Amino acid sequence: MSQPSFTNFIVKRPWLRRWMTPLANWYADAAGYRKLGLRADDLIPEESDTVELALKRLPPKEAYDRVFRLRRAFQCSLSHQLLPKEEQTKPEEDILYLTPIIREIEAEKKEREDLESMVIKRRAA
């Protein structure tokens, strides 16, 4: 994706990962999206071509579940209520489902750009 990320830097250092994990869990809980039944990937804006293509590549059930979660969260937001505890997204359910597809599409675009910008030189005979 286009935003910078320190994830690889943190994951490669176990001491830093142990220090950052509780902070990351606190931040994800404080963000409040799980209380509305959303997953982290539901928050990715749909305005870029890459994300739109990734949404088209989602399996039908996952696409339906995503729309359901967004509509339910919108309804909760309009009524100024949170979901009951049993319906809220649990941390183990908050898995990335769209980000791997976005990374795959970005890799395909980079490969396409590299192939299109390739210069072929003929050997002198």
Short mmCIF file of C-alpha atoms in Angstrom, two decimals:
data_model
loop_
_atom_site.label_atom_id
_atom_site.label_comp_id
_atom_site.label_asym_id
_atom_site.label_seq_id
_atom_site.Cartn_x
_atom_site.Cartn_y
_atom_site.Cartn_z
CA MET A 1 0.00 0.00 0.00
CA SER A 2 1.11 3.57 -0.34
CA GLN A 3 1.55 4.55 3.32
CA PRO A 4 4.89 4.01 5.03
CA SER A 5 5.06 1.19 7.54
CA PHE A 6 7.45 0.27 10.35
CA THR A 7 6.01 -3.24 10.55
CA ASN A 8 8.99 -5.04 9.01
CA PHE A 9 11.41 -3.07 11.18
CA ILE A 10 9.48 -3.99 14.36
CA VAL A 11 8.82 -7.64 13.46
CA LYS A 12 12.53 -8.33 12.79
CA ARG A 13 13.45 -7.24 16.33
CA PRO A 14 11.90 -9.52 18.99
CA TRP A 15 12.56 -7.12 21.88
CA LEU A 16 10.82 -4.29 20.02
CA ARG A 17 7.96 -6.56 19.02
CA ARG A 18 7.38 -7.58 22.65
CA TRP A 19 7.35 -3.91 23.62
CA MET A 20 5.04 -2.80 20.81
CA THR A 21 2.44 -5.64 20.90
CA PRO A 22 0.55 -4.38 23.99
CA LEU A 23 0.60 -0.86 22.57
CA ALA A 24 -0.76 -2.09 19.23
CA ASN A 25 -3.51 -4.09 20.95
CA TRP A 26 -4.48 -1.09 23.04
CA TYR A 27 -4.58 1.15 19.96
CA ALA A 28 -6.72 -1.29 17.96
CA ASP A 29 -9.17 -1.53 20.86
CA ALA A 30 -9.22 2.24 21.40
CA ALA A 31 -9.90 2.88 17.69
CA GLY A 32 -13.40 1.50 18.25
CA TYR A 33 -13.96 -0.16 14.90
CA ARG A 34 -14.20 -3.60 16.52
CA LYS A 35 -17.05 -2.36 18.72
CA LEU A 36 -19.00 -1.68 15.52
CA GLY A 37 -18.26 -5.16 14.17
CA LEU A 38 -15.67 -4.06 11.59
CA ARG A 39 -12.29 -5.51 10.72
CA ALA A 40 -9.16 -3.45 10.11
CA ASP A 41 -9.31 -3.97 6.32
CA ASP A 42 -12.88 -2.60 6.27
CA LEU A 43 -11.36 0.81 7.03
CA ILE A 44 -9.25 0.98 3.86
CA PRO A 45 -10.64 3.73 1.58
CA GLU A 46 -12.06 2.44 -1.70
CA GLU A 47 -10.99 5.43 -3.79
CA SER A 48 -7.86 3.99 -5.41
CA ASP A 49 -7.89 1.75 -8.48
CA THR A 50 -5.82 -0.85 -6.64
CA VAL A 51 -8.35 -1.21 -3.82
CA GLU A 52 -11.26 -1.33 -6.28
CA LEU A 53 -9.54 -4.14 -8.18
CA ALA A 54 -8.82 -5.96 -4.90
CA LEU A 55 -12.50 -5.71 -3.95
CA LYS A 56 -13.44 -7.24 -7.30
CA ARG A 57 -11.06 -10.14 -6.63
CA LEU A 58 -12.58 -10.95 -3.24
CA PRO A 59 -14.46 -14.24 -3.01
CA PRO A 60 -18.27 -13.69 -3.11
CA LYS A 61 -18.84 -14.70 0.52
CA GLU A 62 -16.09 -12.38 1.79
CA ALA A 63 -17.45 -9.51 -0.32
CA TYR A 64 -20.95 -10.11 1.06
CA ASP A 65 -19.65 -10.26 4.63
CA ARG A 66 -17.76 -7.00 4.11
CA VAL A 67 -20.85 -5.18 2.84
CA PHE A 68 -22.88 -6.59 5.74
CA ARG A 69 -20.30 -5.39 8.29
CA LEU A 70 -20.17 -1.91 6.73
CA ARG A 71 -23.96 -1.56 6.64
CA ARG A 72 -24.34 -2.80 10.20
CA ALA A 73 -21.62 -0.39 11.41
CA PHE A 74 -23.30 2.48 9.55
CA GLN A 75 -26.63 1.63 11.18
CA CYS A 76 -24.99 1.49 14.63
CA SER A 77 -23.33 4.82 13.97
CA LEU A 78 -26.64 6.43 12.98
CA SER A 79 -28.36 5.14 16.10
CA HIS A 80 -25.37 6.09 18.33
CA GLN A 81 -25.13 2.58 19.74
CA LEU A 82 -22.47 -0.11 19.91
CA LEU A 83 -23.00 -3.76 19.15
CA PRO A 84 -23.51 -6.17 22.05
CA LYS A 85 -20.26 -7.77 23.28
CA GLU A 86 -21.00 -11.13 21.62
CA GLU A 87 -21.43 -9.47 18.18
CA GLN A 88 -18.34 -7.24 18.37
CA THR A 89 -15.26 -8.29 16.41
CA LYS A 90 -12.83 -10.18 18.60
CA PRO A 91 -9.08 -9.68 18.12
CA GLU A 92 -8.63 -13.23 16.77
CA GLU A 93 -11.38 -12.56 14.15
CA ASP A 94 -9.71 -9.33 13.01
CA ILE A 95 -7.59 -10.89 10.27
CA LEU A 96 -6.36 -9.19 7.11
CA TYR A 97 -8.42 -10.31 4.13
CA LEU A 98 -7.97 -7.41 1.70
CA THR A 99 -4.37 -6.34 2.35
CA PRO A 100 -2.77 -9.51 0.85
CA ILE A 101 -4.76 -8.99 -2.35
CA ILE A 102 -3.73 -5.32 -2.47
CA ARG A 103 -0.06 -6.28 -2.04
CA GLU A 104 -0.41 -8.85 -4.83
CA ILE A 105 -1.92 -6.24 -7.18
CA GLU A 106 0.82 -3.73 -6.35
CA ALA A 107 3.46 -6.38 -7.07
CA GLU A 108 1.77 -7.12 -10.42
CA LYS A 109 1.74 -3.39 -11.27
CA LYS A 110 5.42 -3.04 -10.36
CA GLU A 111 6.30 -6.08 -12.45
CA ARG A 112 4.30 -4.70 -15.38
CA GLU A 113 6.08 -1.33 -15.09
CA ASP A 114 9.46 -3.06 -14.96
CA LEU A 115 8.66 -5.12 -18.05
CA GLU A 116 7.33 -2.12 -19.96
CA SER A 117 10.37 0.00 -19.14
CA MET A 118 12.83 -2.74 -20.08
CA VAL A 119 15.29 -1.76 -22.77
CA ILE A 120 16.50 -4.53 -25.06
CA LYS A 121 19.88 -4.00 -26.67
CA ARG A 122 20.96 -5.92 -29.68
CA ARG A 123 24.38 -7.47 -29.73
CA ALA A 124 26.72 -6.15 -32.30
CA ALA A 125 27.39 -8.84 -34.89
#
